[in-house]
Amino acid sequence: MLIDSYDRVVDYLRISVTERCNFRCQYCMPEKPFSWVPKENLLTFEELFEFVKVCIDEGINKIRITGGEPLLREDLDKFIKMIYDYEPSIDLAMTTNAFLLKGTAQKLKDAGLKRINVSIDTLKPEVALAIAGKDVLQNVLDGVEEALKVGLKVKVNMVPMKGMNSDEIVDVLEYCKTRNMTVRFIEYMENQYAKAGISGMKSQELLSHLAQHYKFEDEGFDGSSPSHYFKMEDGYRFGIIEPYEDDFCKQCNRIRLTAEGFLIPCLYFDEAMSIAESVKKGDIKTAALVLKEVVRTKPEKNRWGGDDAEVSSRAFYETGG
Ligand code: SAM
Ligand code: SF4
């Protein structure tokens, strides 16, 4: 079992399989980066899998594939199948913008993927165009329907932004509720890559807005999920991801791996250690030592919004959010 210096069990690995993306979301990658990581620096799926095996053997029981946009990486279903075949009980999930999901959902489900989180910030085509930099909405919605049809469990992430999509919070919630999908509202996290001038909504503002439409009660946190849940009168639950809150990191159980092989103990900080050389050489012992060291050095908490804020220079599309 992997336990950090604050007695938190680390059992969740997020793998960003590519930093590339087909969207240009204002809060994440509004411009194409000056350069992409050269293809030869990316770990192959075979190399990533060598490390995944180490992680599973050490106690990781939940793996999320993310990016950039993970569906841009060829043969993703084969990577998912490698993990599933090694340990079918792994909670195997993916976060995607769903643009390419319609044609891939069945293949991914057959490979062993169990759940997906889809980012839906709006239900208006022109707002989707403004947020993502291209006309994406229909493909995204078709992707969601297909995922539900093939039996994937779907959650939805929305980043509410004032003057952009904040008037659609209830619409997105209702869209999710009618499809039995949990929606989680994510507080916008400032970062140096985002478009200037974005004004996100904090948890209290979101709750006041929702309270004008619904009655709900606070259910607290659900296990190690970063989401704070609320239950409405009819039993539907929605979540808010509130990294600016003081107790956000208390239950943190995750580490992140980039496509280049950097293992990151906390999204907020720059610190990372590379497993690239060891997995390329097949040196599994060293990879396991790096894993343990990264878990040991996991910081107690992030400092989003603190006076001493000095956020990681790594972009969300690199770390996988
Ligand atoms: N491309 C996929 C997607 O958009 O779902 C996966 C990668 S994306 C980096 C993962 C999650 O991070 C998405 O739900 C996105 O909304 C969220 N995200 C990205 N930048 C963010 C920011 N500045 N503040 C809050 N959430 C952010
Ligand atoms: Fe791409 Fe996801 Fe970032 Fe949007 S949030 S730019 S879809 S990686």
Short mmCIF file of C-alpha atoms and ligand atoms in Angstrom, two decimals:
data_model
loop_
_atom_site.label_atom_id
_atom_site.label_comp_id
_atom_site.label_asym_id
_atom_site.label_seq_id
_atom_site.Cartn_x
_atom_site.Cartn_y
_atom_site.Cartn_z
CA MET A 1 0.00 0.00 0.00
CA LEU A 2 1.24 3.52 -0.81
CA ILE A 3 0.90 5.94 2.12
CA ASP A 4 2.16 9.51 2.06
CA SER A 5 3.74 11.52 4.89
CA TYR A 6 0.32 12.75 6.04
CA ASP A 7 -1.14 9.24 6.35
CA ARG A 8 -3.18 9.52 3.18
CA VAL A 9 -3.47 6.30 1.18
CA VAL A 10 -2.48 6.95 -2.45
CA ASP A 11 -4.42 4.52 -4.62
CA TYR A 12 -5.29 6.63 -7.68
CA LEU A 13 -3.09 7.27 -10.73
CA ARG A 14 -4.03 9.76 -13.45
CA ILE A 15 -2.18 9.29 -16.71
CA SER A 16 -2.04 12.11 -19.25
CA VAL A 17 -1.40 10.19 -22.48
CA THR A 18 -0.90 13.31 -24.62
CA GLU A 19 -0.73 17.05 -24.09
CA ARG A 20 -2.19 17.65 -27.56
CA CYS A 21 -5.77 18.74 -27.90
CA ASN A 22 -8.31 19.42 -30.64
CA PHE A 23 -10.00 22.15 -28.52
CA ARG A 24 -8.63 25.52 -27.46
CA CYS A 25 -10.56 26.01 -24.22
CA GLN A 26 -10.13 29.50 -22.87
CA TYR A 27 -9.32 28.30 -19.35
CA CYS A 28 -6.82 25.64 -20.43
CA MET A 29 -5.19 25.99 -23.86
CA PRO A 30 -6.55 29.11 -25.58
CA GLU A 31 -3.62 29.15 -28.01
CA LYS A 32 -1.73 26.32 -29.64
CA PRO A 33 1.45 25.98 -27.56
CA PHE A 34 4.66 27.33 -29.08
CA SER A 35 5.83 23.73 -29.47
CA TRP A 36 4.56 20.27 -28.61
CA VAL A 37 6.62 17.68 -26.80
CA PRO A 38 8.53 15.86 -29.60
CA LYS A 39 6.90 12.49 -30.39
CA GLU A 40 10.12 10.63 -29.53
CA ASN A 41 9.91 11.96 -25.95
CA LEU A 42 6.49 10.43 -25.36
CA LEU A 43 6.42 7.12 -23.56
CA THR A 44 4.93 4.35 -25.65
CA PHE A 45 1.90 2.50 -24.31
CA GLU A 46 4.15 -0.50 -23.66
CA GLU A 47 6.45 1.70 -21.54
CA LEU A 48 3.54 3.32 -19.71
CA PHE A 49 2.13 -0.14 -19.06
CA GLU A 50 5.40 -1.29 -17.46
CA PHE A 51 4.94 1.50 -14.94
CA VAL A 52 1.21 0.87 -14.54
CA LYS A 53 2.01 -2.71 -13.48
CA VAL A 54 4.38 -1.40 -10.80
CA CYS A 55 1.68 0.96 -9.55
CA ILE A 56 -1.00 -1.75 -9.42
CA ASP A 57 1.36 -4.09 -7.60
CA GLU A 58 2.01 -1.32 -5.04
CA GLY A 59 -1.69 -0.69 -4.39
CA ILE A 60 -3.08 1.63 -7.07
CA ASN A 61 -6.68 0.54 -7.72
CA LYS A 62 -8.03 3.43 -9.77
CA ILE A 63 -6.57 4.70 -13.03
CA ARG A 64 -7.84 7.61 -15.09
CA ILE A 65 -6.68 8.28 -18.64
CA THR A 66 -6.63 11.98 -19.42
CA GLY A 67 -4.72 14.60 -21.44
CA GLY A 68 -4.75 16.94 -23.45
CA GLU A 69 -7.38 15.04 -25.31
CA PRO A 70 -6.77 11.32 -24.74
CA LEU A 71 -8.85 10.26 -27.76
CA LEU A 72 -6.23 11.88 -30.03
CA ARG A 73 -3.80 9.14 -29.11
CA GLU A 74 -3.94 6.20 -31.49
CA ASP A 75 -4.55 2.72 -30.07
CA LEU A 76 -5.85 4.01 -26.75
CA ASP A 77 -8.20 1.02 -26.59
CA LYS A 78 -5.20 -1.32 -26.73
CA PHE A 79 -3.60 0.46 -23.75
CA ILE A 80 -6.86 0.20 -21.83
CA LYS A 81 -7.07 -3.50 -22.63
CA MET A 82 -3.50 -4.07 -21.41
CA ILE A 83 -4.43 -2.55 -18.04
CA TYR A 84 -7.77 -4.38 -17.85
CA ASP A 85 -6.22 -7.75 -18.68
CA TYR A 86 -3.55 -7.25 -16.01
CA GLU A 87 -6.10 -6.38 -13.32
CA PRO A 88 -9.79 -6.46 -14.32
CA SER A 89 -10.91 -5.06 -10.95
CA ILE A 90 -9.16 -1.72 -11.57
CA ASP A 91 -11.54 1.23 -11.62
CA LEU A 92 -10.62 2.30 -15.15
CA ALA A 93 -11.86 5.74 -16.19
CA MET A 94 -11.14 8.49 -18.73
CA THR A 95 -11.69 12.24 -18.90
CA THR A 96 -12.45 13.48 -22.41
CA ASN A 97 -13.94 16.39 -24.30
CA ALA A 98 -16.01 13.72 -26.15
CA PHE A 99 -15.48 15.23 -29.62
CA LEU A 100 -14.26 11.87 -30.95
CA LEU A 101 -16.29 9.68 -28.64
CA LYS A 102 -19.11 8.70 -30.97
CA GLY A 103 -16.83 6.52 -33.08
CA THR A 104 -14.77 5.14 -30.20
CA ALA A 105 -17.08 4.54 -27.21
CA GLN A 106 -17.91 0.91 -28.04
CA LYS A 107 -14.25 -0.01 -28.66
CA LEU A 108 -13.20 1.58 -25.37
CA LYS A 109 -15.97 -0.15 -23.43
CA ASP A 110 -15.05 -3.50 -24.97
CA ALA A 111 -11.42 -2.90 -24.00
CA GLY A 112 -12.37 -2.55 -20.32
CA LEU A 113 -13.08 1.15 -19.78
CA LYS A 114 -15.75 1.54 -17.11
CA ARG A 115 -16.44 5.22 -16.68
CA ILE A 116 -15.90 8.55 -18.38
CA ASN A 117 -16.03 12.18 -17.32
CA VAL A 118 -17.01 14.52 -20.13
CA SER A 119 -16.43 18.27 -20.10
CA ILE A 120 -19.61 20.12 -21.06
CA ASP A 121 -19.45 23.83 -20.31
CA THR A 122 -22.49 24.87 -22.32
CA LEU A 123 -25.45 23.61 -24.32
CA LYS A 124 -25.40 26.55 -26.74
CA PRO A 125 -23.44 26.00 -29.97
CA GLU A 126 -22.24 29.61 -30.17
CA VAL A 127 -20.99 29.55 -26.56
CA ALA A 128 -19.23 26.23 -27.19
CA LEU A 129 -17.56 27.88 -30.19
CA ALA A 130 -16.47 30.81 -28.02
CA ILE A 131 -15.11 28.59 -25.22
CA ALA A 132 -13.47 25.81 -27.25
CA GLY A 133 -12.45 27.86 -30.30
CA LYS A 134 -14.42 25.68 -32.71
CA ASP A 135 -17.92 24.45 -33.41
CA VAL A 136 -17.85 21.39 -31.15
CA LEU A 137 -21.19 21.01 -29.42
CA GLN A 138 -23.03 18.53 -31.65
CA ASN A 139 -20.11 16.09 -31.71
CA VAL A 140 -19.79 16.32 -27.94
CA LEU A 141 -23.49 15.65 -27.34
CA ASP A 142 -23.50 12.78 -29.86
CA GLY A 143 -20.47 11.34 -28.08
CA VAL A 144 -22.26 11.44 -24.73
CA GLU A 145 -25.35 9.67 -26.15
CA GLU A 146 -23.17 6.97 -27.64
CA ALA A 147 -21.26 6.47 -24.39
CA LEU A 148 -24.54 6.02 -22.51
CA LYS A 149 -25.83 3.68 -25.19
CA VAL A 150 -22.82 1.35 -24.94
CA GLY A 151 -23.14 1.27 -21.14
CA LEU A 152 -20.33 3.53 -19.96
CA LYS A 153 -21.06 5.41 -16.74
CA VAL A 154 -20.85 9.14 -17.48
CA LYS A 155 -20.19 12.14 -15.26
CA VAL A 156 -20.07 15.69 -16.56
CA ASN A 157 -17.61 18.45 -15.64
CA MET A 158 -18.55 22.09 -16.12
CA VAL A 159 -16.32 25.11 -15.42
CA PRO A 160 -18.76 28.02 -14.83
CA MET A 161 -17.40 31.40 -15.92
CA LYS A 162 -19.11 34.72 -15.31
CA GLY A 163 -20.42 36.40 -18.44
CA MET A 164 -19.73 33.26 -20.46
CA ASN A 165 -21.73 30.21 -19.35
CA SER A 166 -22.79 31.09 -15.79
CA ASP A 167 -26.41 31.48 -16.97
CA GLU A 168 -26.43 27.80 -18.04
CA ILE A 169 -25.68 26.15 -14.71
CA VAL A 170 -29.26 24.98 -14.24
CA ASP A 171 -29.62 23.94 -17.91
CA VAL A 172 -26.50 21.78 -17.74
CA LEU A 173 -27.65 20.28 -14.44
CA GLU A 174 -31.06 19.45 -15.94
CA TYR A 175 -29.45 17.97 -19.07
CA CYS A 176 -27.41 15.68 -16.80
CA LYS A 177 -30.26 14.87 -14.44
CA THR A 178 -32.54 13.65 -17.24
CA ARG A 179 -29.78 11.28 -18.37
CA ASN A 180 -28.93 10.13 -14.85
CA MET A 181 -25.41 11.58 -15.09
CA THR A 182 -23.80 13.33 -12.13
CA VAL A 183 -22.67 16.88 -12.88
CA ARG A 184 -19.70 18.42 -11.09
CA PHE A 185 -19.09 22.15 -11.23
CA ILE A 186 -15.38 22.93 -11.13
CA GLU A 187 -14.13 26.21 -9.71
CA TYR A 188 -11.99 27.86 -12.36
CA MET A 189 -8.32 27.55 -11.35
CA GLU A 190 -6.08 30.40 -12.36
CA ASN A 191 -3.09 29.45 -14.45
CA GLN A 192 -0.62 31.23 -16.69
CA TYR A 193 -1.88 29.55 -19.88
CA ALA A 194 -5.54 30.58 -19.55
CA LYS A 195 -6.98 33.53 -21.43
CA ALA A 196 -6.71 36.75 -19.42
CA GLY A 197 -9.83 38.09 -17.76
CA ILE A 198 -11.67 34.83 -17.03
CA SER A 199 -13.77 35.16 -13.92
CA GLY A 200 -14.75 31.83 -12.43
CA MET A 201 -17.40 31.15 -9.82
CA LYS A 202 -16.52 30.07 -6.30
CA SER A 203 -18.45 27.39 -4.49
CA GLN A 204 -20.57 29.79 -2.43
CA GLU A 205 -21.66 31.72 -5.52
CA LEU A 206 -22.61 28.50 -7.27
CA LEU A 207 -24.59 27.30 -4.28
CA SER A 208 -26.46 30.63 -3.92
CA HIS A 209 -27.37 30.46 -7.59
CA LEU A 210 -28.56 26.85 -7.37
CA ALA A 211 -30.50 27.59 -4.17
CA GLN A 212 -32.71 29.95 -6.19
CA HIS A 213 -33.90 26.93 -8.20
CA TYR A 214 -33.64 23.88 -5.94
CA LYS A 215 -33.66 22.70 -2.35
CA PHE A 216 -30.68 20.52 -1.49
CA GLU A 217 -28.66 19.33 1.44
CA ASP A 218 -24.93 19.08 1.98
CA GLU A 219 -23.73 15.48 1.76
CA GLY A 220 -20.04 16.25 2.27
CA PHE A 221 -17.26 14.37 0.51
CA ASP A 222 -17.69 10.90 -0.94
CA GLY A 223 -14.64 8.84 0.00
CA SER A 224 -11.56 10.31 -1.64
CA SER A 225 -13.45 12.07 -4.42
CA PRO A 226 -12.37 15.72 -4.75
CA SER A 227 -16.00 16.62 -5.19
CA HIS A 228 -18.22 18.04 -2.46
CA TYR A 229 -21.69 16.55 -3.00
CA PHE A 230 -25.18 17.98 -2.52
CA LYS A 231 -28.44 16.01 -2.63
CA MET A 232 -31.59 17.52 -4.08
CA GLU A 233 -35.10 16.74 -2.83
CA ASP A 234 -35.70 14.19 -5.59
CA GLY A 235 -32.45 12.38 -4.68
CA TYR A 236 -30.32 13.71 -7.57
CA ARG A 237 -26.77 14.56 -6.48
CA PHE A 238 -24.51 17.22 -7.94
CA GLY A 239 -20.94 18.02 -6.97
CA ILE A 240 -18.69 21.05 -6.65
CA ILE A 241 -14.93 20.79 -6.98
CA GLU A 242 -13.56 23.54 -4.81
CA PRO A 243 -9.75 23.51 -4.75
CA TYR A 244 -9.72 26.92 -3.07
CA GLU A 245 -11.35 25.50 0.06
CA ASP A 246 -9.14 24.81 3.04
CA ASP A 247 -10.00 21.12 3.42
CA PHE A 248 -9.76 20.23 -0.29
CA CYS A 249 -6.51 18.27 0.06
CA LYS A 250 -7.42 16.33 3.18
CA GLN A 251 -8.55 13.23 1.30
CA CYS A 252 -6.22 13.55 -1.70
CA ASN A 253 -5.33 10.07 -2.91
CA ARG A 254 -3.84 10.80 -6.32
CA ILE A 255 -0.62 11.16 -8.24
CA ARG A 256 -0.25 12.14 -11.89
CA LEU A 257 1.91 10.86 -14.72
CA THR A 258 2.59 12.93 -17.84
CA ALA A 259 3.00 11.49 -21.33
CA GLU A 260 6.74 12.15 -21.05
CA GLY A 261 6.99 10.16 -17.85
CA PHE A 262 7.04 12.84 -15.15
CA LEU A 263 5.38 11.63 -11.98
CA ILE A 264 3.74 14.53 -10.17
CA PRO A 265 2.72 14.45 -6.50
CA CYS A 266 0.45 17.52 -6.65
CA LEU A 267 -1.17 19.46 -9.50
CA TYR A 268 -0.38 22.74 -7.81
CA PHE A 269 3.40 22.43 -7.48
CA ASP A 270 6.21 22.14 -10.05
CA GLU A 271 7.92 19.22 -8.32
CA ALA A 272 8.07 15.97 -10.31
CA MET A 273 10.36 12.97 -10.84
CA SER A 274 10.86 11.13 -14.09
CA ILE A 275 10.27 7.43 -14.56
CA ALA A 276 11.07 7.63 -18.29
CA GLU A 277 14.64 6.39 -18.18
CA SER A 278 13.90 3.51 -15.85
CA VAL A 279 10.93 2.17 -17.81
CA LYS A 280 12.81 2.56 -21.10
CA LYS A 281 15.63 0.43 -19.65
CA GLY A 282 13.17 -2.04 -18.10
CA ASP A 283 14.54 -1.07 -14.68
CA ILE A 284 11.38 -1.72 -12.73
CA LYS A 285 13.11 -1.56 -9.35
CA THR A 286 14.10 2.08 -9.90
CA ALA A 287 10.64 2.94 -11.23
CA ALA A 288 9.16 1.52 -8.00
CA LEU A 289 11.61 3.59 -5.92
CA VAL A 290 10.61 6.76 -7.80
CA LEU A 291 6.94 5.95 -7.21
CA LYS A 292 7.53 5.59 -3.47
CA GLU A 293 9.58 8.80 -3.31
CA VAL A 294 6.90 10.79 -5.14
CA VAL A 295 4.26 9.48 -2.73
CA ARG A 296 6.51 10.29 0.23
CA THR A 297 7.00 13.88 -0.93
CA LYS A 298 3.32 14.59 -1.66
CA PRO A 299 2.66 18.02 -0.12
CA GLU A 300 0.04 18.43 2.58
CA LYS A 301 -2.02 20.94 0.60
CA ASN A 302 -2.16 23.17 -2.44
CA ARG A 303 -2.12 26.95 -2.16
CA TRP A 304 -4.65 28.01 -4.81
CA GLY A 305 -5.61 31.56 -4.04
CA GLY A 306 -3.20 31.93 -1.10
CA ASP A 307 -1.12 35.10 -0.73
CA ASP A 308 1.96 33.00 -1.39
CA ALA A 309 0.41 31.48 -4.52
CA GLU A 310 3.08 30.40 -6.97
CA VAL A 311 1.21 27.94 -9.13
CA SER A 312 2.95 25.19 -11.09
CA SER A 313 4.29 26.26 -14.46
CA ARG A 314 2.99 22.99 -15.90
CA ALA A 315 -0.19 23.44 -17.91
CA PHE A 316 -3.43 21.58 -17.13
CA TYR A 317 -3.32 20.01 -20.59
CA GLU A 318 0.09 18.58 -19.69
CA THR A 319 -0.82 17.24 -16.25
CA GLY A 320 -4.31 16.12 -17.23
CA GLY A 321 -6.15 18.47 -14.89
N1 SAM B 1 -9.47 17.13 -22.68
C1 SAM B 1 -10.16 16.46 -21.64
C2 SAM B 1 -11.32 17.27 -21.11
O1 SAM B 1 -11.36 18.47 -21.39
O2 SAM B 1 -12.16 16.70 -20.44
C3 SAM B 1 -9.27 16.01 -20.50
C4 SAM B 1 -8.21 16.96 -20.02
S1 SAM B 1 -8.80 18.42 -19.19
C5 SAM B 1 -7.27 19.20 -18.79
C6 SAM B 1 -9.39 17.76 -17.66
C7 SAM B 1 -10.33 18.64 -16.90
O3 SAM B 1 -9.64 19.79 -16.46
C8 SAM B 1 -11.54 19.14 -17.68
O4 SAM B 1 -12.73 18.79 -17.00
C9 SAM B 1 -11.39 20.64 -17.70
O5 SAM B 1 -12.64 21.29 -17.62
C10 SAM B 1 -10.54 20.88 -16.46
N2 SAM B 1 -9.79 22.13 -16.50
C11 SAM B 1 -8.87 22.52 -17.40
N3 SAM B 1 -8.39 23.73 -17.11
C12 SAM B 1 -9.03 24.15 -15.99
C13 SAM B 1 -8.99 25.31 -15.18
N4 SAM B 1 -8.18 26.32 -15.46
N5 SAM B 1 -9.79 25.39 -14.08
C14 SAM B 1 -10.62 24.35 -13.78
N6 SAM B 1 -10.70 23.23 -14.49
C15 SAM B 1 -9.93 23.11 -15.59
FE1 SF4 B 2 -8.37 20.40 -24.41
FE2 SF4 B 2 -9.54 19.48 -22.23
FE3 SF4 B 2 -7.85 21.56 -22.10
FE4 SF4 B 2 -10.20 21.88 -23.28
S1 SF4 B 2 -9.86 21.37 -21.09
S2 SF4 B 2 -8.21 22.57 -24.09
S3 SF4 B 2 -10.53 19.93 -24.18
S4 SF4 B 2 -7.32 19.51 -22.63
#
